[in-house]
Structures are given as C-alpha cells and as structure tokens.
PDB file of C-alpha atoms in Angstrom:
ATOM      1  CA  LEU A   1      56.607 -59.249  47.263  1.00  0.00           C
ATOM      2  CA  ALA A   2      53.884 -56.774  48.240  1.00  0.00           C
ATOM      3  CA  ARG A   3      52.626 -56.643  44.637  1.00  0.00           C
ATOM      4  CA  ALA A   4      52.523 -60.444  44.452  1.00  0.00           C
ATOM      5  CA  ALA A   5      50.592 -60.632  47.728  1.00  0.00           C
ATOM      6  CA  GLU A   6      48.227 -57.882  46.593  1.00  0.00           C
ATOM      7  CA  ALA A   7      47.544 -59.717  43.305  1.00  0.00           C
ATOM      8  CA  ARG A   8      46.559 -62.850  45.234  1.00  0.00           C
ATOM      9  CA  ILE A   9      44.702 -61.194  48.117  1.00  0.00           C
ATOM     10  CA  GLY A  10      41.443 -62.865  47.071  1.00  0.00           C
ATOM     11  CA  GLN A  11      43.025 -66.257  47.772  1.00  0.00           C
ATOM     12  CA  PHE A  12      44.015 -65.294  51.335  1.00  0.00           C
ATOM     13  CA  ASN A  13      41.935 -66.420  54.280  1.00  0.00           C
ATOM     14  CA  ALA A  14      41.539 -64.114  57.275  1.00  0.00           C
ATOM     15  CA  GLN A  15      44.554 -65.629  59.035  1.00  0.00           C
ATOM     16  CA  ASP A  16      46.749 -65.042  55.966  1.00  0.00           C
ATOM     17  CA  LEU A  17      45.599 -61.424  55.819  1.00  0.00           C
ATOM     18  CA  VAL A  18      46.338 -60.847  59.510  1.00  0.00           C
ATOM     19  CA  ASN A  19      49.764 -62.456  59.294  1.00  0.00           C
ATOM     20  CA  THR A  20      50.688 -60.450  56.206  1.00  0.00           C
ATOM     21  CA  ALA A  21      49.658 -57.129  57.754  1.00  0.00           C
ATOM     22  CA  TRP A  22      51.443 -57.932  61.014  1.00  0.00           C
ATOM     23  CA  ALA A  23      54.660 -58.971  59.249  1.00  0.00           C
ATOM     24  CA  TYR A  24      54.835 -55.856  57.073  1.00  0.00           C
ATOM     25  CA  ALA A  25      54.090 -53.583  60.055  1.00  0.00           C
ATOM     26  CA  LYS A  26      56.570 -55.377  62.316  1.00  0.00           C
ATOM     27  CA  LEU A  27      59.296 -54.998  59.710  1.00  0.00           C
ATOM     28  CA  GLY A  28      58.480 -51.308  59.356  1.00  0.00           C
ATOM     29  CA  HIS A  29      57.436 -51.619  55.697  1.00  0.00           C
ATOM     30  CA  PRO A  30      53.695 -50.968  55.604  1.00  0.00           C
ATOM     31  CA  ASP A  31      53.014 -50.920  51.890  1.00  0.00           C
ATOM     32  CA  PRO A  32      50.005 -48.568  51.475  1.00  0.00           C
ATOM     33  CA  ASP A  33      48.490 -50.404  48.487  1.00  0.00           C
ATOM     34  CA  LEU A  34      48.832 -53.793  50.144  1.00  0.00           C
ATOM     35  CA  PHE A  35      47.378 -52.499  53.415  1.00  0.00           C
ATOM     36  CA  ARG A  36      44.408 -50.990  51.555  1.00  0.00           C
ATOM     37  CA  ALA A  37      43.759 -54.343  49.871  1.00  0.00           C
ATOM     38  CA  ILE A  38      44.072 -56.214  53.193  1.00  0.00           C
ATOM     39  CA  ALA A  39      41.787 -53.708  54.920  1.00  0.00           C
ATOM     40  CA  ARG A  40      39.121 -54.030  52.216  1.00  0.00           C
ATOM     41  CA  SER A  41      39.278 -57.807  52.320  1.00  0.00           C
ATOM     42  CA  LEU A  42      39.192 -58.084  56.125  1.00  0.00           C
ATOM     43  CA  ALA A  43      36.419 -55.511  56.478  1.00  0.00           C
ATOM     44  CA  ALA A  44      34.323 -57.472  53.975  1.00  0.00           C
ATOM     45  CA  GLN A  45      34.775 -60.737  55.901  1.00  0.00           C
ATOM     46  CA  ARG A  46      33.172 -61.762  59.137  1.00  0.00           C
ATOM     47  CA  LEU A  47      35.872 -61.662  61.793  1.00  0.00           C
ATOM     48  CA  ASP A  48      34.183 -64.354  63.896  1.00  0.00           C
ATOM     49  CA  GLY A  49      36.727 -66.902  62.706  1.00  0.00           C
ATOM     50  CA  VAL A  50      39.693 -64.709  63.635  1.00  0.00           C
ATOM     51  CA  SER A  51      41.085 -65.449  67.091  1.00  0.00           C
ATOM     52  CA  ALA A  52      41.122 -62.766  69.776  1.00  0.00           C
ATOM     53  CA  PRO A  53      44.937 -62.400  69.685  1.00  0.00           C
ATOM     54  CA  HIS A  54      44.790 -61.940  65.913  1.00  0.00           C
ATOM     55  CA  ILE A  55      42.147 -59.228  66.223  1.00  0.00           C
ATOM     56  CA  ALA A  56      44.625 -57.418  68.486  1.00  0.00           C
ATOM     57  CA  LYS A  57      47.511 -58.050  66.058  1.00  0.00           C
ATOM     58  CA  THR A  58      45.475 -56.689  63.156  1.00  0.00           C
ATOM     59  CA  ALA A  59      44.563 -53.511  65.007  1.00  0.00           C
ATOM     60  CA  TRP A  60      48.199 -53.069  66.081  1.00  0.00           C
ATOM     61  CA  ALA A  61      49.502 -53.634  62.531  1.00  0.00           C
ATOM     62  CA  PHE A  62      47.127 -51.105  60.978  1.00  0.00           C
ATOM     63  CA  ALA A  63      47.753 -48.529  63.706  1.00  0.00           C
ATOM     64  CA  LYS A  64      51.494 -48.966  63.217  1.00  0.00           C
ATOM     65  CA  ALA A  65      50.950 -48.547  59.469  1.00  0.00           C
ATOM     66  CA  GLY A  66      48.909 -45.365  59.859  1.00  0.00           C
ATOM     67  CA  GLY A  67      45.558 -47.092  60.344  1.00  0.00           C
ATOM     68  CA  GLY A  68      43.440 -43.969  60.604  1.00  0.00           C
ATOM     69  CA  ALA A  69      42.804 -44.277  56.873  1.00  0.00           C
ATOM     70  CA  HIS A  70      40.866 -47.550  57.220  1.00  0.00           C
ATOM     71  CA  PRO A  71      37.618 -46.709  59.082  1.00  0.00           C
ATOM     72  CA  PRO A  72      35.599 -49.719  57.800  1.00  0.00           C
ATOM     73  CA  LEU A  73      38.273 -52.117  59.030  1.00  0.00           C
ATOM     74  CA  PHE A  74      38.532 -50.415  62.414  1.00  0.00           C
ATOM     75  CA  ALA A  75      34.731 -50.523  62.696  1.00  0.00           C
ATOM     76  CA  ALA A  76      34.769 -54.291  62.056  1.00  0.00           C
ATOM     77  CA  LEU A  77      37.648 -54.784  64.503  1.00  0.00           C
ATOM     78  CA  ALA A  78      35.860 -52.680  67.136  1.00  0.00           C
ATOM     79  CA  LYS A  79      32.666 -54.702  66.775  1.00  0.00           C
ATOM     80  CA  SER A  80      34.544 -57.977  67.127  1.00  0.00           C
ATOM     81  CA  ALA A  81      36.682 -56.757  70.038  1.00  0.00           C
ATOM     82  CA  THR A  82      33.661 -55.352  71.880  1.00  0.00           C
ATOM     83  CA  GLU A  83      31.823 -58.663  71.568  1.00  0.00           C
ATOM     84  CA  ARG A  84      34.848 -60.689  72.686  1.00  0.00           C
ATOM     85  CA  ALA A  85      36.560 -58.364  75.161  1.00  0.00           C
ATOM     86  CA  ALA A  86      36.594 -61.046  77.856  1.00  0.00           C
ATOM     87  CA  ASP A  87      38.623 -63.330  75.547  1.00  0.00           C
ATOM     88  CA  PHE A  88      41.658 -61.034  75.422  1.00  0.00           C
ATOM     89  CA  VAL A  89      44.690 -61.425  77.675  1.00  0.00           C
ATOM     90  CA  ALA A  90      46.320 -58.334  79.204  1.00  0.00           C
ATOM     91  CA  ALA A  91      48.818 -57.918  76.339  1.00  0.00           C
ATOM     92  CA  ASP A  92      46.007 -58.020  73.767  1.00  0.00           C
ATOM     93  CA  LEU A  93      43.957 -55.478  75.720  1.00  0.00           C
ATOM     94  CA  ALA A  94      46.907 -53.085  75.952  1.00  0.00           C
ATOM     95  CA  ASN A  95      47.676 -53.524  72.236  1.00  0.00           C
ATOM     96  CA  LEU A  96      44.045 -53.061  71.190  1.00  0.00           C
ATOM     97  CA  ALA A  97      43.569 -49.944  73.297  1.00  0.00           C
ATOM     98  CA  TRP A  98      46.897 -48.540  72.074  1.00  0.00           C
ATOM     99  CA  ALA A  99      46.054 -49.335  68.446  1.00  0.00           C
ATOM    100  CA  PHE A 100      42.626 -47.693  68.510  1.00  0.00           C
ATOM    101  CA  ALA A 101      43.922 -44.641  70.376  1.00  0.00           C
ATOM    102  CA  ASN A 102      46.998 -44.322  68.164  1.00  0.00           C
ATOM    103  CA  ALA A 103      44.879 -44.574  65.002  1.00  0.00           C
ATOM    104  CA  GLY A 104      42.576 -41.830  66.300  1.00  0.00           C
ATOM    105  CA  HIS A 105      39.587 -44.085  67.009  1.00  0.00           C
ATOM    106  CA  VAL A 106      38.975 -43.125  70.651  1.00  0.00           C
ATOM    107  CA  GLU A 107      35.354 -42.084  70.058  1.00  0.00           C
ATOM    108  CA  ASP A 108      34.095 -45.688  70.250  1.00  0.00           C
ATOM    109  CA  ALA A 109      32.708 -45.601  73.809  1.00  0.00           C
ATOM    110  CA  PRO A 110      31.279 -49.164  73.780  1.00  0.00           C
ATOM    111  CA  LEU A 111      34.626 -50.572  72.647  1.00  0.00           C
ATOM    112  CA  PHE A 112      36.669 -48.753  75.266  1.00  0.00           C
ATOM    113  CA  ALA A 113      34.120 -49.539  77.994  1.00  0.00           C
ATOM    114  CA  ALA A 114      34.304 -53.262  77.139  1.00  0.00           C
ATOM    115  CA  LEU A 115      38.104 -53.197  76.987  1.00  0.00           C
ATOM    116  CA  ALA A 116      38.237 -51.300  80.286  1.00  0.00           C
ATOM    117  CA  ARG A 117      36.043 -53.901  82.028  1.00  0.00           C
ATOM    118  CA  ALA A 118      38.224 -56.705  80.706  1.00  0.00           C
ATOM    119  CA  ALA A 119      41.439 -54.872  81.638  1.00  0.00           C
ATOM    120  CA  GLU A 120      40.199 -54.237  85.163  1.00  0.00           C
ATOM    121  CA  ALA A 121      39.593 -57.967  85.589  1.00  0.00           C
ATOM    122  CA  ARG A 122      43.223 -58.638  84.541  1.00  0.00           C
ATOM    123  CA  LEU A 123      45.096 -55.814  86.264  1.00  0.00           C
ATOM    124  CA  SER A 124      47.573 -58.148  87.930  1.00  0.00           C
ATOM    125  CA  ASP A 125      48.502 -59.676  84.554  1.00  0.00           C
ATOM    126  CA  PHE A 126      49.838 -56.484  82.923  1.00  0.00           C
ATOM    127  CA  THR A 127      53.588 -56.026  82.497  1.00  0.00           C
ATOM    128  CA  ALA A 128      55.127 -52.602  83.115  1.00  0.00           C
ATOM    129  CA  GLU A 129      55.153 -51.796  79.383  1.00  0.00           C
ATOM    130  CA  GLU A 130      51.555 -52.959  78.961  1.00  0.00           C
ATOM    131  CA  LEU A 131      50.522 -50.805  81.931  1.00  0.00           C
ATOM    132  CA  ASP A 132      52.167 -47.781  80.312  1.00  0.00           C
ATOM    133  CA  ASN A 133      50.563 -48.412  76.913  1.00  0.00           C
ATOM    134  CA  ALA A 134      47.145 -49.089  78.443  1.00  0.00           C
ATOM    135  CA  ASP A 135      47.411 -45.983  80.659  1.00  0.00           C
ATOM    136  CA  TRP A 136      48.156 -43.791  77.635  1.00  0.00           C
ATOM    137  CA  ALA A 137      45.404 -45.300  75.479  1.00  0.00           C
ATOM    138  CA  PHE A 138      42.665 -45.373  78.105  1.00  0.00           C
ATOM    139  CA  SER A 139      43.574 -41.812  79.124  1.00  0.00           C
ATOM    140  CA  ARG A 140      43.014 -40.714  75.526  1.00  0.00           C
ATOM    141  CA  ALA A 141      39.657 -42.523  75.553  1.00  0.00           C
ATOM    142  CA  GLY A 142      38.523 -40.875  78.802  1.00  0.00           C
ATOM    143  CA  GLN A 143      38.459 -44.061  80.900  1.00  0.00           C
ATOM    144  CA  ARG A 144      39.528 -42.243  84.092  1.00  0.00           C
ATOM    145  CA  GLN A 145      38.505 -44.919  86.586  1.00  0.00           C
ATOM    146  CA  LEU A 146      40.560 -47.588  84.852  1.00  0.00           C
ATOM    147  CA  VAL A 147      43.494 -45.203  84.410  1.00  0.00           C
ATOM    148  CA  ARG A 148      43.576 -44.651  88.187  1.00  0.00           C
ATOM    149  CA  LYS A 149      43.645 -48.410  88.744  1.00  0.00           C
ATOM    150  CA  LEU A 150      46.365 -48.921  86.134  1.00  0.00           C
ATOM    151  CA  ARG A 151      48.505 -46.270  87.838  1.00  0.00           C
ATOM    152  CA  GLN A 152      47.907 -47.822  91.255  1.00  0.00           C
ATOM    153  CA  ARG A 153      48.940 -51.190  89.866  1.00  0.00           C
ATOM    154  CA  ARG A 154      52.058 -49.617  88.344  1.00  0.00           C
ATOM    155  CA  LYS A 155      52.994 -48.037  91.694  1.00  0.00           C
ATOM    156  CA  ARG A 156      52.520 -51.342  93.515  1.00  0.00           C
ATOM    157  CA  ALA A 157      54.638 -53.137  90.925  1.00  0.00           C
ATOM    158  CA  ALA A 158      57.352 -50.461  91.149  1.00  0.00           C
ATOM    159  CA  GLY A 159      57.261 -50.648  94.952  1.00  0.00           C
ATOM    160  CA  ALA A 160      57.652 -54.407  94.912  1.00  0.00           C
ATOM    161  CA  ALA A 161      60.570 -54.150  92.483  1.00  0.00           C
ATOM    162  CA  ALA A 162      62.238 -51.487  94.634  1.00  0.00           C
ATOM    163  CA  ALA A 163      61.817 -53.630  97.745  1.00  0.00           C
ATOM    164  CA  ALA A 164      63.395 -56.591  95.965  1.00  0.00           C
ATOM    165  CA  ASP A 165      66.291 -54.391  94.803  1.00  0.00           C
ATOM    166  CA  ALA A 166      66.779 -52.955  98.298  1.00  0.00           C
ATOM    167  CA  GLY A 167      67.136 -56.478  99.608  1.00  0.00           C
ATOM    168  CA  GLY A 168      69.989 -56.897  97.185  1.00  0.00           C
ATOM    169  CA  GLY A 169      68.402 -60.006  95.900  1.00  0.00           C
ATOM    170  CA  ALA A 170      69.886 -61.796  98.899  1.00  0.00           C
ATOM    171  CA  VAL A 171      68.609 -65.222  99.691  1.00  0.00           C
ATOM    172  CA  ASP A 172      67.442 -65.908 103.243  1.00  0.00           C
ATOM    173  CA  VAL A 173      69.690 -68.632 104.521  1.00  0.00           C
ATOM    174  CA  SER A 174      68.881 -68.198 108.219  1.00  0.00           C
ATOM    175  CA  GLY A 175      67.191 -71.581 108.433  1.00  0.00           C
ATOM    176  CA  VAL A 176      69.830 -73.471 106.440  1.00  0.00           C
ATOM    177  CA  GLY A 177      72.014 -75.930 108.313  1.00  0.00           C
ATOM    178  CA  ARG A 178      69.810 -76.373 111.384  1.00  0.00           C
TER     179      ARG A 178
END
C-alpha cells in the first residue's frame, strides 16, 4: 500500500498527503520512503490551503515517525503555524508544541513564542493530558512564563477534581420537596 501511495504521490493534494501521513503514524507504521515523499511534496507546496488542525496533525505524524529527518517540512510547518497560531485550539497547540519539541526543533523562537501566546489565551481549554504535553514541550523550548501558567492551571484543575471527589459526587437535595 505504501509503495502504491508513493508511486501516486504527485496526484495527492495537500489534504491527501496529511491524511496519509497521519494514518500511517497513528497505526504505528511510518514507512520511511513514503514519509520522505510526503515531506518533499508538502514542503514544496504552499500550506496556506491546509487547515490549522491539519498543520498540527502533520507535525504530530512526522514527529511520531521520527520527523527530525525532515527539516524543510518542519520549516514550512513552523512558518504556517507561526502565522496562524491564533487559529489553533488548545489540543492543536499542545500537539504542535509536542511535535516540534519531540522532533528536536525547539530552536524556532518565533514559532514557540507565537504558540505560547495562543496557548496562554486558551489556558482554560486544555485537558489534563494536553497540559502535560504542553508543559513538557514548552519547557524544552524555554517558555518559562507559559510553563508556570500551565502548571498553575493543572493545579487548579487537580484541586477542583479533588474537591468534587471529596464531595463523593453527592447531589445537593436540600431544597428538594419544599
């Protein structure tokens, strides 16, 4: 299947390329030749037509597949993500930061600064797992101020969960039946 996809890579649009990379990475079968062909093709295209979530999915897929070997693609993804940082939801921001940090691309200060600004604006939207992934990635990129805020948000979320657990999940029925 990978060879057939690779042979037809020139017929794929950007969305096809993103979906193919994501599927192979998600299944844990990142075919190196196919990923090289996808990386070359995506890096050669303008990523303006690729949606913000798909930029994040592409970065995640290549990081999961050992993306450090595709600098031109990561440069194109970084440029697009930097320009559109405000368009990403919390999950995308966590995945992008994780992907770039995991692939060893933490030296891109403009990218991480833009992602940090966007993440700060969405702190209340992060799940516990996204907070953990973002904390790790932004720590690697030296974004100390955001890391402090992510950890504060995590503590508040943990405190709220503990308070709910301590209440036993009981429902207040004191006003029922009056």
